[in-house]
PDB file of C-alpha atoms in Angstrom:
ATOM      1  CA  MET A   1     192.687 -94.506  38.221  1.00  0.00           C
ATOM      2  CA  ILE A   2     193.245 -91.701  35.710  1.00  0.00           C
ATOM      3  CA  ALA A   3     192.873 -88.241  37.251  1.00  0.00           C
ATOM      4  CA  LEU A   4     193.328 -86.298  34.018  1.00  0.00           C
ATOM      5  CA  GLU A   5     193.921 -87.176  30.380  1.00  0.00           C
ATOM      6  CA  LEU A   6     194.961 -85.310  27.234  1.00  0.00           C
ATOM      7  CA  GLU A   7     194.332 -87.127  23.961  1.00  0.00           C
ATOM      8  CA  HIS A   8     195.957 -85.792  20.763  1.00  0.00           C
ATOM      9  CA  VAL A   9     195.737 -82.207  22.024  1.00  0.00           C
ATOM     10  CA  THR A  10     196.840 -79.324  19.816  1.00  0.00           C
ATOM     11  CA  LYS A  11     196.765 -75.648  20.760  1.00  0.00           C
ATOM     12  CA  ASP A  12     197.233 -73.023  18.044  1.00  0.00           C
ATOM     13  CA  TYR A  13     197.411 -69.266  18.488  1.00  0.00           C
ATOM     14  CA  PRO A  14     196.793 -66.536  15.895  1.00  0.00           C
ATOM     15  CA  GLY A  15     199.632 -66.176  13.426  1.00  0.00           C
ATOM     16  CA  GLY A  16     200.059 -69.902  12.956  1.00  0.00           C
ATOM     17  CA  VAL A  17     201.883 -70.517  16.241  1.00  0.00           C
ATOM     18  CA  ALA A  18     201.413 -74.109  17.453  1.00  0.00           C
ATOM     19  CA  ALA A  19     202.084 -74.014  21.206  1.00  0.00           C
ATOM     20  CA  LEU A  20     201.120 -77.682  21.581  1.00  0.00           C
ATOM     21  CA  GLU A  21     200.974 -80.305  18.854  1.00  0.00           C
ATOM     22  CA  ASP A  22     199.409 -83.758  19.175  1.00  0.00           C
ATOM     23  CA  VAL A  23     200.086 -84.096  22.914  1.00  0.00           C
ATOM     24  CA  SER A  24     198.748 -87.174  24.677  1.00  0.00           C
ATOM     25  CA  LEU A  25     199.217 -87.665  28.438  1.00  0.00           C
ATOM     26  CA  ARG A  26     197.597 -89.618  31.217  1.00  0.00           C
ATOM     27  CA  LEU A  27     198.027 -88.464  34.795  1.00  0.00           C
ATOM     28  CA  ARG A  28     197.240 -91.078  37.406  1.00  0.00           C
ATOM     29  CA  GLU A  29     195.764 -90.376  40.815  1.00  0.00           C
ATOM     30  CA  GLY A  30     198.467 -89.711  43.379  1.00  0.00           C
ATOM     31  CA  GLU A  31     201.283 -88.962  40.915  1.00  0.00           C
ATOM     32  CA  THR A  32     203.789 -86.136  41.212  1.00  0.00           C
ATOM     33  CA  VAL A  33     204.699 -84.834  37.756  1.00  0.00           C
ATOM     34  CA  ALA A  34     207.195 -82.187  36.648  1.00  0.00           C
ATOM     35  CA  VAL A  35     206.664 -80.575  33.243  1.00  0.00           C
ATOM     36  CA  VAL A  36     210.049 -79.365  32.021  1.00  0.00           C
ATOM     37  CA  GLY A  37     211.605 -77.877  28.907  1.00  0.00           C
ATOM     38  CA  PRO A  38     213.163 -74.631  27.660  1.00  0.00           C
ATOM     39  CA  SER A  39     211.304 -71.320  27.540  1.00  0.00           C
ATOM     40  CA  GLY A  40     208.747 -71.340  24.743  1.00  0.00           C
ATOM     41  CA  SER A  41     208.423 -75.129  24.728  1.00  0.00           C
ATOM     42  CA  GLY A  42     204.734 -75.046  25.662  1.00  0.00           C
ATOM     43  CA  LYS A  43     204.888 -75.797  29.398  1.00  0.00           C
ATOM     44  CA  SER A  44     202.529 -73.076  30.594  1.00  0.00           C
ATOM     45  CA  THR A  45     200.181 -73.677  27.666  1.00  0.00           C
ATOM     46  CA  LEU A  46     200.029 -77.339  28.647  1.00  0.00           C
ATOM     47  CA  LEU A  47     199.109 -76.358  32.199  1.00  0.00           C
ATOM     48  CA  HIS A  48     196.401 -73.966  31.003  1.00  0.00           C
ATOM     49  CA  VAL A  49     194.883 -76.462  28.576  1.00  0.00           C
ATOM     50  CA  ALA A  50     195.096 -79.424  30.962  1.00  0.00           C
ATOM     51  CA  GLY A  51     193.494 -77.256  33.641  1.00  0.00           C
ATOM     52  CA  THR A  52     190.708 -76.174  31.230  1.00  0.00           C
ATOM     53  CA  LEU A  53     191.733 -72.522  31.579  1.00  0.00           C
ATOM     54  CA  GLU A  54     192.165 -72.518  27.793  1.00  0.00           C
ATOM     55  CA  LEU A  55     190.398 -74.682  25.222  1.00  0.00           C
ATOM     56  CA  PRO A  56     192.434 -76.889  22.877  1.00  0.00           C
ATOM     57  CA  THR A  57     192.270 -76.226  19.155  1.00  0.00           C
ATOM     58  CA  ALA A  58     191.959 -79.971  18.620  1.00  0.00           C
ATOM     59  CA  GLY A  59     191.924 -83.078  20.776  1.00  0.00           C
ATOM     60  CA  VAL A  60     190.227 -84.011  24.020  1.00  0.00           C
ATOM     61  CA  VAL A  61     190.820 -83.113  27.679  1.00  0.00           C
ATOM     62  CA  ARG A  62     189.198 -85.419  30.229  1.00  0.00           C
ATOM     63  CA  VAL A  63     188.946 -84.440  33.883  1.00  0.00           C
ATOM     64  CA  ALA A  64     188.098 -87.294  36.272  1.00  0.00           C
ATOM     65  CA  GLY A  65     186.992 -89.277  33.225  1.00  0.00           C
ATOM     66  CA  HIS A  66     184.671 -86.564  31.912  1.00  0.00           C
ATOM     67  CA  ASP A  67     185.171 -85.174  28.403  1.00  0.00           C
ATOM     68  CA  THR A  68     185.306 -81.379  28.710  1.00  0.00           C
ATOM     69  CA  SER A  69     184.700 -80.783  24.987  1.00  0.00           C
ATOM     70  CA  GLY A  70     181.624 -78.692  24.328  1.00  0.00           C
ATOM     71  CA  LEU A  71     181.102 -77.613  27.927  1.00  0.00           C
ATOM     72  CA  SER A  72     179.947 -74.053  28.541  1.00  0.00           C
ATOM     73  CA  ASP A  73     182.121 -71.608  30.498  1.00  0.00           C
ATOM     74  CA  ARG A  74     179.918 -72.170  33.530  1.00  0.00           C
ATOM     75  CA  GLU A  75     180.200 -75.949  33.241  1.00  0.00           C
ATOM     76  CA  LEU A  76     183.979 -75.722  32.847  1.00  0.00           C
ATOM     77  CA  SER A  77     184.159 -73.501  35.944  1.00  0.00           C
ATOM     78  CA  ALA A  78     182.189 -76.126  37.857  1.00  0.00           C
ATOM     79  CA  GLN A  79     184.572 -78.868  36.679  1.00  0.00           C
ATOM     80  CA  ARG A  80     187.580 -76.843  37.797  1.00  0.00           C
ATOM     81  CA  ALA A  81     186.020 -76.017  41.143  1.00  0.00           C
ATOM     82  CA  ALA A  82     185.205 -79.673  41.801  1.00  0.00           C
ATOM     83  CA  HIS A  83     188.428 -81.321  40.650  1.00  0.00           C
ATOM     84  CA  LEU A  84     191.311 -78.884  40.054  1.00  0.00           C
ATOM     85  CA  GLY A  85     193.418 -76.410  42.011  1.00  0.00           C
ATOM     86  CA  PHE A  86     195.962 -73.866  40.749  1.00  0.00           C
ATOM     87  CA  VAL A  87     199.056 -72.242  42.251  1.00  0.00           C
ATOM     88  CA  PHE A  88     200.601 -69.474  40.148  1.00  0.00           C
ATOM     89  CA  GLN A  89     204.057 -67.935  40.449  1.00  0.00           C
ATOM     90  CA  ARG A  90     202.631 -64.429  40.941  1.00  0.00           C
ATOM     91  CA  PHE A  91     200.265 -65.604  43.720  1.00  0.00           C
ATOM     92  CA  PHE A  92     197.304 -63.441  42.548  1.00  0.00           C
ATOM     93  CA  LEU A  93     196.181 -62.590  46.078  1.00  0.00           C
ATOM     94  CA  LEU A  94     193.792 -59.775  46.975  1.00  0.00           C
ATOM     95  CA  GLU A  95     196.271 -57.559  48.786  1.00  0.00           C
ATOM     96  CA  GLN A  96     193.826 -55.631  51.001  1.00  0.00           C
ATOM     97  CA  HIS A  97     191.817 -58.675  52.026  1.00  0.00           C
ATOM     98  CA  SER A  98     192.564 -61.029  54.870  1.00  0.00           C
ATOM     99  CA  VAL A  99     194.376 -64.326  54.403  1.00  0.00           C
ATOM    100  CA  THR A 100     191.150 -66.148  55.298  1.00  0.00           C
ATOM    101  CA  ASP A 101     189.147 -64.237  52.690  1.00  0.00           C
ATOM    102  CA  ASN A 102     191.737 -65.033  50.015  1.00  0.00           C
ATOM    103  CA  VAL A 103     191.573 -68.753  50.733  1.00  0.00           C
ATOM    104  CA  ALA A 104     187.771 -68.791  51.032  1.00  0.00           C
ATOM    105  CA  LEU A 105     187.573 -67.474  47.457  1.00  0.00           C
ATOM    106  CA  GLY A 106     188.685 -70.912  46.340  1.00  0.00           C
ATOM    107  CA  LEU A 107     185.212 -72.213  47.266  1.00  0.00           C
ATOM    108  CA  LEU A 108     183.182 -69.394  45.750  1.00  0.00           C
ATOM    109  CA  TYR A 109     182.355 -71.227  42.514  1.00  0.00           C
ATOM    110  CA  ARG A 110     181.214 -74.326  44.379  1.00  0.00           C
ATOM    111  CA  GLY A 111     178.216 -72.558  45.873  1.00  0.00           C
ATOM    112  CA  VAL A 112     179.433 -73.092  49.438  1.00  0.00           C
ATOM    113  CA  ARG A 113     177.797 -70.887  52.068  1.00  0.00           C
ATOM    114  CA  ALA A 114     179.900 -68.071  53.519  1.00  0.00           C
ATOM    115  CA  ALA A 115     180.220 -69.546  57.019  1.00  0.00           C
ATOM    116  CA  ARG A 116     181.400 -72.881  55.681  1.00  0.00           C
ATOM    117  CA  ARG A 117     183.809 -71.180  53.273  1.00  0.00           C
ATOM    118  CA  ARG A 118     185.507 -69.471  56.192  1.00  0.00           C
ATOM    119  CA  SER A 119     185.577 -72.693  58.226  1.00  0.00           C
ATOM    120  CA  GLU A 120     187.119 -74.639  55.356  1.00  0.00           C
ATOM    121  CA  ALA A 121     189.592 -71.812  54.750  1.00  0.00           C
ATOM    122  CA  ALA A 122     190.702 -71.959  58.386  1.00  0.00           C
ATOM    123  CA  THR A 123     191.295 -75.710  58.045  1.00  0.00           C
ATOM    124  CA  ALA A 124     193.318 -75.240  54.845  1.00  0.00           C
ATOM    125  CA  LEU A 125     195.447 -72.537  56.478  1.00  0.00           C
ATOM    126  CA  GLU A 126     196.218 -74.828  59.399  1.00  0.00           C
ATOM    127  CA  ARG A 127     197.192 -77.477  56.869  1.00  0.00           C
ATOM    128  CA  VAL A 128     199.845 -75.188  55.331  1.00  0.00           C
ATOM    129  CA  GLY A 129     201.035 -73.886  58.705  1.00  0.00           C
ATOM    130  CA  LEU A 130     199.471 -70.436  58.516  1.00  0.00           C
ATOM    131  CA  GLY A 131     196.586 -70.663  60.952  1.00  0.00           C
ATOM    132  CA  HIS A 132     198.216 -67.979  63.092  1.00  0.00           C
ATOM    133  CA  ARG A 133     198.175 -65.521  60.160  1.00  0.00           C
ATOM    134  CA  ALA A 134     194.526 -65.991  59.203  1.00  0.00           C
ATOM    135  CA  ALA A 135     193.439 -62.438  60.070  1.00  0.00           C
ATOM    136  CA  HIS A 136     196.429 -60.669  58.502  1.00  0.00           C
ATOM    137  CA  LEU A 137     196.165 -58.769  55.234  1.00  0.00           C
ATOM    138  CA  ALA A 138     197.784 -60.528  52.291  1.00  0.00           C
ATOM    139  CA  ALA A 139     199.874 -57.402  51.604  1.00  0.00           C
ATOM    140  CA  ARG A 140     201.690 -57.873  54.928  1.00  0.00           C
ATOM    141  CA  LEU A 141     202.953 -61.399  54.282  1.00  0.00           C
ATOM    142  CA  SER A 142     206.397 -62.579  53.223  1.00  0.00           C
ATOM    143  CA  GLY A 143     206.933 -64.256  49.851  1.00  0.00           C
ATOM    144  CA  GLY A 144     206.935 -67.722  51.363  1.00  0.00           C
ATOM    145  CA  GLU A 145     203.777 -66.996  53.350  1.00  0.00           C
ATOM    146  CA  ARG A 146     202.050 -65.651  50.242  1.00  0.00           C
ATOM    147  CA  GLN A 147     202.868 -68.836  48.353  1.00  0.00           C
ATOM    148  CA  ARG A 148     201.459 -70.899  51.219  1.00  0.00           C
ATOM    149  CA  VAL A 149     198.250 -68.857  51.081  1.00  0.00           C
ATOM    150  CA  ALA A 150     198.068 -69.543  47.345  1.00  0.00           C
ATOM    151  CA  ILE A 151     198.499 -73.264  48.016  1.00  0.00           C
ATOM    152  CA  ALA A 152     195.835 -73.191  50.731  1.00  0.00           C
ATOM    153  CA  ARG A 153     193.457 -71.513  48.281  1.00  0.00           C
ATOM    154  CA  ALA A 154     194.239 -74.188  45.692  1.00  0.00           C
ATOM    155  CA  VAL A 155     193.566 -77.112  48.036  1.00  0.00           C
ATOM    156  CA  VAL A 156     190.678 -75.743  50.115  1.00  0.00           C
ATOM    157  CA  GLY A 157     188.157 -77.619  47.961  1.00  0.00           C
ATOM    158  CA  ARG A 158     190.204 -80.824  48.193  1.00  0.00           C
ATOM    159  CA  PRO A 159     190.821 -81.092  44.432  1.00  0.00           C
ATOM    160  CA  ALA A 160     192.084 -84.306  42.861  1.00  0.00           C
ATOM    161  CA  VAL A 161     194.787 -82.445  40.906  1.00  0.00           C
ATOM    162  CA  VAL A 162     196.817 -79.353  41.839  1.00  0.00           C
ATOM    163  CA  PHE A 163     198.726 -77.514  39.089  1.00  0.00           C
ATOM    164  CA  ALA A 164     201.647 -75.354  40.212  1.00  0.00           C
ATOM    165  CA  ASP A 165     203.362 -72.979  37.755  1.00  0.00           C
ATOM    166  CA  GLU A 166     206.944 -72.293  38.926  1.00  0.00           C
ATOM    167  CA  PRO A 167     205.843 -72.460  42.597  1.00  0.00           C
ATOM    168  CA  THR A 168     209.366 -71.748  43.888  1.00  0.00           C
ATOM    169  CA  GLY A 169     210.398 -69.296  41.163  1.00  0.00           C
ATOM    170  CA  ASN A 170     210.149 -66.124  43.275  1.00  0.00           C
ATOM    171  CA  LEU A 171     211.463 -67.662  46.496  1.00  0.00           C
ATOM    172  CA  ASP A 172     214.878 -68.163  48.053  1.00  0.00           C
ATOM    173  CA  SER A 173     216.193 -71.731  48.190  1.00  0.00           C
ATOM    174  CA  ALA A 174     215.252 -72.390  51.817  1.00  0.00           C
ATOM    175  CA  THR A 175     211.694 -71.105  51.395  1.00  0.00           C
ATOM    176  CA  GLY A 176     211.403 -72.984  48.107  1.00  0.00           C
ATOM    177  CA  ALA A 177     212.422 -76.199  49.834  1.00  0.00           C
ATOM    178  CA  GLY A 178     209.650 -75.634  52.361  1.00  0.00           C
ATOM    179  CA  ILE A 179     207.093 -75.215  49.560  1.00  0.00           C
ATOM    180  CA  LEU A 180     208.321 -78.447  47.942  1.00  0.00           C
ATOM    181  CA  GLY A 181     207.928 -80.213  51.265  1.00  0.00           C
ATOM    182  CA  LEU A 182     204.384 -78.919  51.557  1.00  0.00           C
ATOM    183  CA  LEU A 183     203.512 -80.162  48.063  1.00  0.00           C
ATOM    184  CA  GLY A 184     204.929 -83.534  49.097  1.00  0.00           C
ATOM    185  CA  GLU A 185     202.659 -83.601  52.139  1.00  0.00           C
ATOM    186  CA  LEU A 186     199.631 -82.807  49.982  1.00  0.00           C
ATOM    187  CA  ASN A 187     200.600 -85.619  47.636  1.00  0.00           C
ATOM    188  CA  ALA A 188     200.919 -88.009  50.582  1.00  0.00           C
ATOM    189  CA  ASP A 189     197.266 -87.238  51.308  1.00  0.00           C
ATOM    190  CA  GLY A 190     196.366 -88.392  47.776  1.00  0.00           C
ATOM    191  CA  THR A 191     196.495 -85.186  45.716  1.00  0.00           C
ATOM    192  CA  THR A 192     198.009 -85.442  42.238  1.00  0.00           C
ATOM    193  CA  ILE A 193     200.645 -82.713  41.847  1.00  0.00           C
ATOM    194  CA  VAL A 194     201.665 -81.272  38.458  1.00  0.00           C
ATOM    195  CA  VAL A 195     204.503 -78.742  38.572  1.00  0.00           C
ATOM    196  CA  VAL A 196     205.729 -76.613  35.661  1.00  0.00           C
ATOM    197  CA  THR A 197     209.336 -75.712  36.410  1.00  0.00           C
ATOM    198  CA  HIS A 198     212.724 -74.639  35.076  1.00  0.00           C
ATOM    199  CA  ASP A 199     214.377 -75.743  38.317  1.00  0.00           C
ATOM    200  CA  GLN A 200     216.048 -79.143  38.002  1.00  0.00           C
ATOM    201  CA  ARG A 201     215.940 -79.640  41.773  1.00  0.00           C
ATOM    202  CA  VAL A 202     212.182 -79.216  41.742  1.00  0.00           C
ATOM    203  CA  ALA A 203     211.853 -81.565  38.767  1.00  0.00           C
ATOM    204  CA  GLU A 204     213.944 -84.239  40.448  1.00  0.00           C
ATOM    205  CA  ALA A 205     211.718 -84.072  43.530  1.00  0.00           C
ATOM    206  CA  MET A 206     208.757 -85.231  41.425  1.00  0.00           C
ATOM    207  CA  GLY A 207     208.165 -88.884  40.664  1.00  0.00           C
ATOM    208  CA  ARG A 208     207.726 -88.342  36.922  1.00  0.00           C
ATOM    209  CA  GLN A 209     209.164 -85.876  34.427  1.00  0.00           C
ATOM    210  CA  VAL A 210     207.478 -84.888  31.157  1.00  0.00           C
ATOM    211  CA  THR A 211     209.758 -82.959  28.785  1.00  0.00           C
ATOM    212  CA  LEU A 212     208.388 -80.582  26.155  1.00  0.00           C
ATOM    213  CA  LEU A 213     210.174 -79.130  23.141  1.00  0.00           C
ATOM    214  CA  ASP A 214     208.478 -76.944  20.540  1.00  0.00           C
ATOM    215  CA  GLY A 215     205.043 -78.063  21.675  1.00  0.00           C
ATOM    216  CA  HIS A 216     205.824 -81.786  21.506  1.00  0.00           C
ATOM    217  CA  VAL A 217     206.336 -84.292  24.318  1.00  0.00           C
ATOM    218  CA  VAL A 218     209.891 -85.506  23.712  1.00  0.00           C
ATOM    219  CA  GLY A 219     210.431 -87.301  27.001  1.00  0.00           C
ATOM    220  CA  ASP A 220     208.355 -88.997  29.706  1.00  0.00           C
ATOM    221  CA  THR A 221     209.778 -91.011  32.576  1.00  0.00           C
ATOM    222  CA  CYS A 222     206.439 -92.725  33.212  1.00  0.00           C
ATOM    223  CA  HIS A 223     206.885 -96.483  33.509  1.00  0.00           C
ATOM    224  CA  GLY A 224     203.743 -98.382  32.624  1.00  0.00           C
TER     225      GLY A 224
END
């Protein structure tokens, strides 16, 4: 089954900059994929477009088989909430809110009632090994704990695909290895993992590597 598909996708920015050009990719359910390439190759743009955070200039993005072309902002938000999760390098946590509140925000756009949001958040925090920190403020967590909160927020709605942008970039090697292990556990439960990374160790931990250069896919280790 195809979890997400890009068909002849191009993304242009003002000034004639083509961040992506004629990119076609199919991500299967349960894959682990590393998107690699030098700075400026289009990795983060690919993540944003594949995750429907930005619209392509041309081409089609399909999420769970559904063409996202022409959807309103509200409809795109609903698609993301139902199928996609995001983990960003800078975490983007609400510093003066509790860990539970930060994770529960991941369900806000799904129309889930407050009590259930908190219950689901508690389950997600247990899943990433942070149940004991649920009541703490985000500002009082270590870097590794903050990344785990971000992952819990991404997976609380049980998305089919989780995108992670340099998930170990701000962490020491031991903490980064723990985050990689956690992503592996999520994948074992059936979640498709897509990681944008400069770290070769992270890339090699994924089952598939897609290499970008100047907005083009120049390498893909997918077999069949």
